[in-house]
Amino acid sequence: MQEETVQIEIVRLMKVSPETLYQAWLHPELLRQWFLTTPRTNQKLDNDPVEGGTYEIIDAKNQKELRVVGTYQVLIPDQHIVMTMGMPHLSDVEDLIELYFEEREPGICQMTFRYQSDIPKERRLTRLEYKQKKKEYHDSTVHGFEMMFDKLQQVIEEDDE
């Protein structure tokens, strides 16, 4: 089966230092509040935030369990993270997340988020149907990440208080 890659880039200004934002991507208590889970639905969150270290999140909603796993590939403190993200119950393929943190002015960090996912190309679909499916995946994924980043901003602001 052939695959095509969907790439997403989201750039956001966050009211926080690069150091705090970097930690929000690695610290389990902060992750539990916004990254693919919530404190109410989280069943497990383990991570080893070192290069080559792994993470695992188990979230339960509507009597369904969602398991997310990944590996930290690059960690440059307060600047850059590269990590994989996979959902073993859906696919053996892992997506790639790249993050860049850059201070724009004191207390304002620009987060550049890049996401790459391979979408299987089903033979039964016409080229137009596949293009539409790929666009729907892209748009729904962007929407999901935007909602997560809204929650991230809220968590960071509450944590700073």
JSON list of C-alpha atoms in Angstrom, two decimals:
[
{"chain": "A", "resi": 1, "resn": "MET", "atom": "CA", "xyz": [0.00, 0.00, 0.00]},
{"chain": "A", "resi": 2, "resn": "GLN", "atom": "CA", "xyz": [1.33, 3.40, -0.96]},
{"chain": "A", "resi": 3, "resn": "GLU", "atom": "CA", "xyz": [1.44, 6.29, 1.47]},
{"chain": "A", "resi": 4, "resn": "GLU", "atom": "CA", "xyz": [1.49, 10.03, 1.14]},
{"chain": "A", "resi": 5, "resn": "THR", "atom": "CA", "xyz": [2.77, 12.44, 3.74]},
{"chain": "A", "resi": 6, "resn": "VAL", "atom": "CA", "xyz": [0.62, 15.12, 5.33]},
{"chain": "A", "resi": 7, "resn": "GLN", "atom": "CA", "xyz": [2.62, 18.00, 6.77]},
{"chain": "A", "resi": 8, "resn": "ILE", "atom": "CA", "xyz": [1.27, 20.60, 9.16]},
{"chain": "A", "resi": 9, "resn": "GLU", "atom": "CA", "xyz": [2.92, 23.71, 10.52]},
{"chain": "A", "resi": 10, "resn": "ILE", "atom": "CA", "xyz": [1.35, 25.82, 13.25]},
{"chain": "A", "resi": 11, "resn": "VAL", "atom": "CA", "xyz": [3.09, 28.93, 14.59]},
{"chain": "A", "resi": 12, "resn": "ARG", "atom": "CA", "xyz": [1.78, 30.40, 17.83]},
{"chain": "A", "resi": 13, "resn": "LEU", "atom": "CA", "xyz": [2.81, 33.16, 20.15]},
{"chain": "A", "resi": 14, "resn": "MET", "atom": "CA", "xyz": [2.45, 32.04, 23.75]},
{"chain": "A", "resi": 15, "resn": "LYS", "atom": "CA", "xyz": [2.50, 34.30, 26.82]},
{"chain": "A", "resi": 16, "resn": "VAL", "atom": "CA", "xyz": [5.35, 32.45, 28.49]},
{"chain": "A", "resi": 17, "resn": "SER", "atom": "CA", "xyz": [9.12, 32.05, 28.40]},
{"chain": "A", "resi": 18, "resn": "PRO", "atom": "CA", "xyz": [10.71, 29.43, 26.12]},
{"chain": "A", "resi": 19, "resn": "GLU", "atom": "CA", "xyz": [11.92, 27.60, 29.27]},
{"chain": "A", "resi": 20, "resn": "THR", "atom": "CA", "xyz": [8.39, 27.23, 30.65]},
{"chain": "A", "resi": 21, "resn": "LEU", "atom": "CA", "xyz": [6.96, 26.17, 27.29]},
{"chain": "A", "resi": 22, "resn": "TYR", "atom": "CA", "xyz": [9.73, 23.61, 26.78]},
{"chain": "A", "resi": 23, "resn": "GLN", "atom": "CA", "xyz": [8.94, 22.12, 30.22]},
{"chain": "A", "resi": 24, "resn": "ALA", "atom": "CA", "xyz": [5.23, 21.98, 29.40]},
{"chain": "A", "resi": 25, "resn": "TRP", "atom": "CA", "xyz": [6.11, 19.48, 26.66]},
{"chain": "A", "resi": 26, "resn": "LEU", "atom": "CA", "xyz": [8.18, 17.30, 29.00]},
{"chain": "A", "resi": 27, "resn": "HIS", "atom": "CA", "xyz": [6.92, 17.54, 32.59]},
{"chain": "A", "resi": 28, "resn": "PRO", "atom": "CA", "xyz": [4.38, 14.76, 33.34]},
{"chain": "A", "resi": 29, "resn": "GLU", "atom": "CA", "xyz": [2.14, 16.86, 35.60]},
{"chain": "A", "resi": 30, "resn": "LEU", "atom": "CA", "xyz": [1.84, 19.55, 32.92]},
{"chain": "A", "resi": 31, "resn": "LEU", "atom": "CA", "xyz": [1.46, 17.07, 30.04]},
{"chain": "A", "resi": 32, "resn": "ARG", "atom": "CA", "xyz": [-1.36, 15.31, 31.90]},
{"chain": "A", "resi": 33, "resn": "GLN", "atom": "CA", "xyz": [-3.37, 18.53, 31.76]},
{"chain": "A", "resi": 34, "resn": "TRP", "atom": "CA", "xyz": [-3.30, 19.11, 28.01]},
{"chain": "A", "resi": 35, "resn": "PHE", "atom": "CA", "xyz": [-1.39, 16.70, 25.72]},
{"chain": "A", "resi": 36, "resn": "LEU", "atom": "CA", "xyz": [-3.88, 14.17, 24.29]},
{"chain": "A", "resi": 37, "resn": "THR", "atom": "CA", "xyz": [-5.48, 13.71, 27.72]},
{"chain": "A", "resi": 38, "resn": "THR", "atom": "CA", "xyz": [-7.04, 15.57, 30.64]},
{"chain": "A", "resi": 39, "resn": "PRO", "atom": "CA", "xyz": [-6.63, 15.13, 34.40]},
{"chain": "A", "resi": 40, "resn": "ARG", "atom": "CA", "xyz": [-10.15, 13.66, 34.49]},
{"chain": "A", "resi": 41, "resn": "THR", "atom": "CA", "xyz": [-9.65, 11.06, 31.75]},
{"chain": "A", "resi": 42, "resn": "ASN", "atom": "CA", "xyz": [-5.95, 10.27, 32.16]},
{"chain": "A", "resi": 43, "resn": "GLN", "atom": "CA", "xyz": [-5.23, 6.71, 33.28]},
{"chain": "A", "resi": 44, "resn": "LYS", "atom": "CA", "xyz": [-1.46, 6.76, 32.90]},
{"chain": "A", "resi": 45, "resn": "LEU", "atom": "CA", "xyz": [1.31, 9.10, 31.83]},
{"chain": "A", "resi": 46, "resn": "ASP", "atom": "CA", "xyz": [4.90, 7.88, 31.97]},
{"chain": "A", "resi": 47, "resn": "ASN", "atom": "CA", "xyz": [7.79, 9.61, 30.31]},
{"chain": "A", "resi": 48, "resn": "ASP", "atom": "CA", "xyz": [11.55, 9.62, 30.28]},
{"chain": "A", "resi": 49, "resn": "PRO", "atom": "CA", "xyz": [12.41, 13.02, 28.74]},
{"chain": "A", "resi": 50, "resn": "VAL", "atom": "CA", "xyz": [15.93, 12.30, 27.55]},
{"chain": "A", "resi": 51, "resn": "GLU", "atom": "CA", "xyz": [17.12, 11.72, 23.99]},
{"chain": "A", "resi": 52, "resn": "GLY", "atom": "CA", "xyz": [16.11, 8.15, 23.19]},
{"chain": "A", "resi": 53, "resn": "GLY", "atom": "CA", "xyz": [13.67, 8.13, 26.12]},
{"chain": "A", "resi": 54, "resn": "THR", "atom": "CA", "xyz": [10.04, 7.19, 25.63]},
{"chain": "A", "resi": 55, "resn": "TYR", "atom": "CA", "xyz": [6.62, 8.30, 26.77]},
{"chain": "A", "resi": 56, "resn": "GLU", "atom": "CA", "xyz": [3.26, 6.57, 27.11]},
{"chain": "A", "resi": 57, "resn": "ILE", "atom": "CA", "xyz": [-0.14, 8.12, 27.68]},
{"chain": "A", "resi": 58, "resn": "ILE", "atom": "CA", "xyz": [-3.30, 6.15, 28.35]},
{"chain": "A", "resi": 59, "resn": "ASP", "atom": "CA", "xyz": [-6.55, 8.07, 28.24]},
{"chain": "A", "resi": 60, "resn": "ALA", "atom": "CA", "xyz": [-10.07, 6.69, 28.74]},
{"chain": "A", "resi": 61, "resn": "LYS", "atom": "CA", "xyz": [-13.15, 8.36, 27.24]},
{"chain": "A", "resi": 62, "resn": "ASN", "atom": "CA", "xyz": [-16.57, 6.86, 26.57]},
{"chain": "A", "resi": 63, "resn": "GLN", "atom": "CA", "xyz": [-15.40, 3.42, 27.74]},
{"chain": "A", "resi": 64, "resn": "LYS", "atom": "CA", "xyz": [-12.64, 3.48, 25.11]},
{"chain": "A", "resi": 65, "resn": "GLU", "atom": "CA", "xyz": [-8.96, 3.47, 25.90]},
{"chain": "A", "resi": 66, "resn": "LEU", "atom": "CA", "xyz": [-6.56, 5.53, 23.81]},
{"chain": "A", "resi": 67, "resn": "ARG", "atom": "CA", "xyz": [-2.86, 4.68, 24.05]},
{"chain": "A", "resi": 68, "resn": "VAL", "atom": "CA", "xyz": [-0.26, 7.08, 22.69]},
{"chain": "A", "resi": 69, "resn": "VAL", "atom": "CA", "xyz": [3.44, 6.23, 22.67]},
{"chain": "A", "resi": 70, "resn": "GLY", "atom": "CA", "xyz": [6.54, 7.93, 21.36]},
{"chain": "A", "resi": 71, "resn": "THR", "atom": "CA", "xyz": [10.25, 8.53, 21.60]},
{"chain": "A", "resi": 72, "resn": "TYR", "atom": "CA", "xyz": [12.15, 11.73, 22.28]},
{"chain": "A", "resi": 73, "resn": "GLN", "atom": "CA", "xyz": [14.67, 11.98, 19.44]},
{"chain": "A", "resi": 74, "resn": "VAL", "atom": "CA", "xyz": [16.15, 15.45, 19.98]},
{"chain": "A", "resi": 75, "resn": "LEU", "atom": "CA", "xyz": [16.03, 17.59, 23.13]},
{"chain": "A", "resi": 76, "resn": "ILE", "atom": "CA", "xyz": [17.81, 20.94, 23.11]},
{"chain": "A", "resi": 77, "resn": "PRO", "atom": "CA", "xyz": [16.75, 22.64, 26.35]},
{"chain": "A", "resi": 78, "resn": "ASP", "atom": "CA", "xyz": [14.41, 25.60, 25.89]},
{"chain": "A", "resi": 79, "resn": "GLN", "atom": "CA", "xyz": [14.88, 25.56, 22.09]},
{"chain": "A", "resi": 80, "resn": "HIS", "atom": "CA", "xyz": [13.97, 22.39, 20.21]},
{"chain": "A", "resi": 81, "resn": "ILE", "atom": "CA", "xyz": [12.20, 19.04, 20.60]},
{"chain": "A", "resi": 82, "resn": "VAL", "atom": "CA", "xyz": [11.81, 16.25, 18.05]},
{"chain": "A", "resi": 83, "resn": "MET", "atom": "CA", "xyz": [9.59, 13.37, 19.09]},
{"chain": "A", "resi": 84, "resn": "THR", "atom": "CA", "xyz": [7.55, 10.61, 17.55]},
{"chain": "A", "resi": 85, "resn": "MET", "atom": "CA", "xyz": [3.90, 9.94, 18.28]},
{"chain": "A", "resi": 86, "resn": "GLY", "atom": "CA", "xyz": [2.12, 6.68, 17.61]},
{"chain": "A", "resi": 87, "resn": "MET", "atom": "CA", "xyz": [-1.17, 5.01, 18.41]},
{"chain": "A", "resi": 88, "resn": "PRO", "atom": "CA", "xyz": [-0.40, 1.28, 18.31]},
{"chain": "A", "resi": 89, "resn": "HIS", "atom": "CA", "xyz": [-4.08, 0.29, 18.29]},
{"chain": "A", "resi": 90, "resn": "LEU", "atom": "CA", "xyz": [-4.53, 2.16, 14.98]},
{"chain": "A", "resi": 91, "resn": "SER", "atom": "CA", "xyz": [-1.23, 1.70, 13.16]},
{"chain": "A", "resi": 92, "resn": "ASP", "atom": "CA", "xyz": [2.38, 0.58, 13.44]},
{"chain": "A", "resi": 93, "resn": "VAL", "atom": "CA", "xyz": [3.46, 3.89, 11.89]},
{"chain": "A", "resi": 94, "resn": "GLU", "atom": "CA", "xyz": [4.62, 6.74, 14.13]},
{"chain": "A", "resi": 95, "resn": "ASP", "atom": "CA", "xyz": [4.14, 10.39, 13.24]},
{"chain": "A", "resi": 96, "resn": "LEU", "atom": "CA", "xyz": [6.85, 12.99, 13.72]},
{"chain": "A", "resi": 97, "resn": "ILE", "atom": "CA", "xyz": [6.57, 16.18, 15.81]},
{"chain": "A", "resi": 98, "resn": "GLU", "atom": "CA", "xyz": [9.16, 18.96, 15.67]},
{"chain": "A", "resi": 99, "resn": "LEU", "atom": "CA", "xyz": [8.98, 21.94, 18.02]},
{"chain": "A", "resi": 100, "resn": "TYR", "atom": "CA", "xyz": [10.97, 25.14, 18.03]},
{"chain": "A", "resi": 101, "resn": "PHE", "atom": "CA", "xyz": [10.80, 27.71, 20.84]},
{"chain": "A", "resi": 102, "resn": "GLU", "atom": "CA", "xyz": [12.02, 31.26, 20.28]},
{"chain": "A", "resi": 103, "resn": "GLU", "atom": "CA", "xyz": [11.67, 34.22, 22.61]},
{"chain": "A", "resi": 104, "resn": "ARG", "atom": "CA", "xyz": [10.13, 37.14, 20.70]},
{"chain": "A", "resi": 105, "resn": "GLU", "atom": "CA", "xyz": [10.18, 39.53, 23.64]},
{"chain": "A", "resi": 106, "resn": "PRO", "atom": "CA", "xyz": [10.33, 39.01, 27.39]},
{"chain": "A", "resi": 107, "resn": "GLY", "atom": "CA", "xyz": [7.47, 36.72, 28.39]},
{"chain": "A", "resi": 108, "resn": "ILE", "atom": "CA", "xyz": [6.45, 35.96, 24.79]},
{"chain": "A", "resi": 109, "resn": "CYS", "atom": "CA", "xyz": [7.58, 32.76, 23.07]},
{"chain": "A", "resi": 110, "resn": "GLN", "atom": "CA", "xyz": [6.98, 31.80, 19.47]},
{"chain": "A", "resi": 111, "resn": "MET", "atom": "CA", "xyz": [6.29, 28.08, 19.23]},
{"chain": "A", "resi": 112, "resn": "THR", "atom": "CA", "xyz": [6.69, 26.55, 15.79]},
{"chain": "A", "resi": 113, "resn": "PHE", "atom": "CA", "xyz": [5.01, 23.16, 15.66]},
{"chain": "A", "resi": 114, "resn": "ARG", "atom": "CA", "xyz": [5.60, 20.83, 12.71]},
{"chain": "A", "resi": 115, "resn": "TYR", "atom": "CA", "xyz": [3.75, 17.56, 12.36]},
{"chain": "A", "resi": 116, "resn": "GLN", "atom": "CA", "xyz": [4.27, 14.89, 9.74]},
{"chain": "A", "resi": 117, "resn": "SER", "atom": "CA", "xyz": [2.03, 11.88, 9.22]},
{"chain": "A", "resi": 118, "resn": "ASP", "atom": "CA", "xyz": [1.91, 9.23, 6.51]},
{"chain": "A", "resi": 119, "resn": "ILE", "atom": "CA", "xyz": [-1.59, 8.49, 5.20]},
{"chain": "A", "resi": 120, "resn": "PRO", "atom": "CA", "xyz": [-2.18, 5.13, 3.48]},
{"chain": "A", "resi": 121, "resn": "LYS", "atom": "CA", "xyz": [-3.40, 5.51, -0.09]},
{"chain": "A", "resi": 122, "resn": "GLU", "atom": "CA", "xyz": [-6.30, 3.15, -0.59]},
{"chain": "A", "resi": 123, "resn": "ARG", "atom": "CA", "xyz": [-6.55, 1.66, -4.08]},
{"chain": "A", "resi": 124, "resn": "ARG", "atom": "CA", "xyz": [-10.35, 1.75, -4.09]},
{"chain": "A", "resi": 125, "resn": "LEU", "atom": "CA", "xyz": [-10.37, 5.55, -3.93]},
{"chain": "A", "resi": 126, "resn": "THR", "atom": "CA", "xyz": [-10.13, 7.76, -6.99]},
{"chain": "A", "resi": 127, "resn": "ARG", "atom": "CA", "xyz": [-7.43, 10.39, -7.03]},
{"chain": "A", "resi": 128, "resn": "LEU", "atom": "CA", "xyz": [-10.03, 13.07, -6.21]},
{"chain": "A", "resi": 129, "resn": "GLU", "atom": "CA", "xyz": [-11.52, 11.03, -3.34]},
{"chain": "A", "resi": 130, "resn": "TYR", "atom": "CA", "xyz": [-8.07, 10.44, -1.89]},
{"chain": "A", "resi": 131, "resn": "LYS", "atom": "CA", "xyz": [-7.16, 14.11, -2.20]},
{"chain": "A", "resi": 132, "resn": "GLN", "atom": "CA", "xyz": [-10.38, 14.99, -0.36]},
{"chain": "A", "resi": 133, "resn": "LYS", "atom": "CA", "xyz": [-9.68, 12.40, 2.36]},
{"chain": "A", "resi": 134, "resn": "LYS", "atom": "CA", "xyz": [-6.17, 13.78, 2.79]},
{"chain": "A", "resi": 135, "resn": "LYS", "atom": "CA", "xyz": [-7.50, 17.36, 3.09]},
{"chain": "A", "resi": 136, "resn": "GLU", "atom": "CA", "xyz": [-10.12, 16.28, 5.66]},
{"chain": "A", "resi": 137, "resn": "TYR", "atom": "CA", "xyz": [-7.40, 14.55, 7.70]},
{"chain": "A", "resi": 138, "resn": "HIS", "atom": "CA", "xyz": [-5.19, 17.65, 7.49]},
{"chain": "A", "resi": 139, "resn": "ASP", "atom": "CA", "xyz": [-7.97, 20.03, 8.52]},
{"chain": "A", "resi": 140, "resn": "SER", "atom": "CA", "xyz": [-9.27, 17.90, 11.40]},
{"chain": "A", "resi": 141, "resn": "THR", "atom": "CA", "xyz": [-5.73, 17.33, 12.68]},
{"chain": "A", "resi": 142, "resn": "VAL", "atom": "CA", "xyz": [-4.95, 21.07, 12.59]},
{"chain": "A", "resi": 143, "resn": "HIS", "atom": "CA", "xyz": [-8.20, 21.75, 14.46]},
{"chain": "A", "resi": 144, "resn": "GLY", "atom": "CA", "xyz": [-7.33, 19.14, 17.11]},
{"chain": "A", "resi": 145, "resn": "PHE", "atom": "CA", "xyz": [-3.84, 20.53, 17.67]},
{"chain": "A", "resi": 146, "resn": "GLU", "atom": "CA", "xyz": [-5.15, 24.13, 17.80]},
{"chain": "A", "resi": 147, "resn": "MET", "atom": "CA", "xyz": [-7.59, 23.10, 20.54]},
{"chain": "A", "resi": 148, "resn": "MET", "atom": "CA", "xyz": [-4.76, 21.38, 22.45]},
{"chain": "A", "resi": 149, "resn": "PHE", "atom": "CA", "xyz": [-2.59, 24.49, 22.16]},
{"chain": "A", "resi": 150, "resn": "ASP", "atom": "CA", "xyz": [-5.44, 26.64, 23.51]},
{"chain": "A", "resi": 151, "resn": "LYS", "atom": "CA", "xyz": [-5.54, 24.31, 26.52]},
{"chain": "A", "resi": 152, "resn": "LEU", "atom": "CA", "xyz": [-1.73, 24.44, 26.77]},
{"chain": "A", "resi": 153, "resn": "GLN", "atom": "CA", "xyz": [-1.85, 28.25, 26.99]},
{"chain": "A", "resi": 154, "resn": "GLN", "atom": "CA", "xyz": [-4.48, 28.01, 29.71]},
{"chain": "A", "resi": 155, "resn": "VAL", "atom": "CA", "xyz": [-2.47, 25.44, 31.70]},
{"chain": "A", "resi": 156, "resn": "ILE", "atom": "CA", "xyz": [0.71, 27.52, 31.47]},
{"chain": "A", "resi": 157, "resn": "GLU", "atom": "CA", "xyz": [-1.08, 30.70, 32.59]},
{"chain": "A", "resi": 158, "resn": "GLU", "atom": "CA", "xyz": [-2.62, 28.87, 35.57]},
{"chain": "A", "resi": 159, "resn": "ASP", "atom": "CA", "xyz": [0.75, 27.30, 36.45]},
{"chain": "A", "resi": 160, "resn": "ASP", "atom": "CA", "xyz": [2.46, 30.73, 36.38]},
{"chain": "A", "resi": 161, "resn": "GLU", "atom": "CA", "xyz": [0.00, 32.18, 38.91]}
]
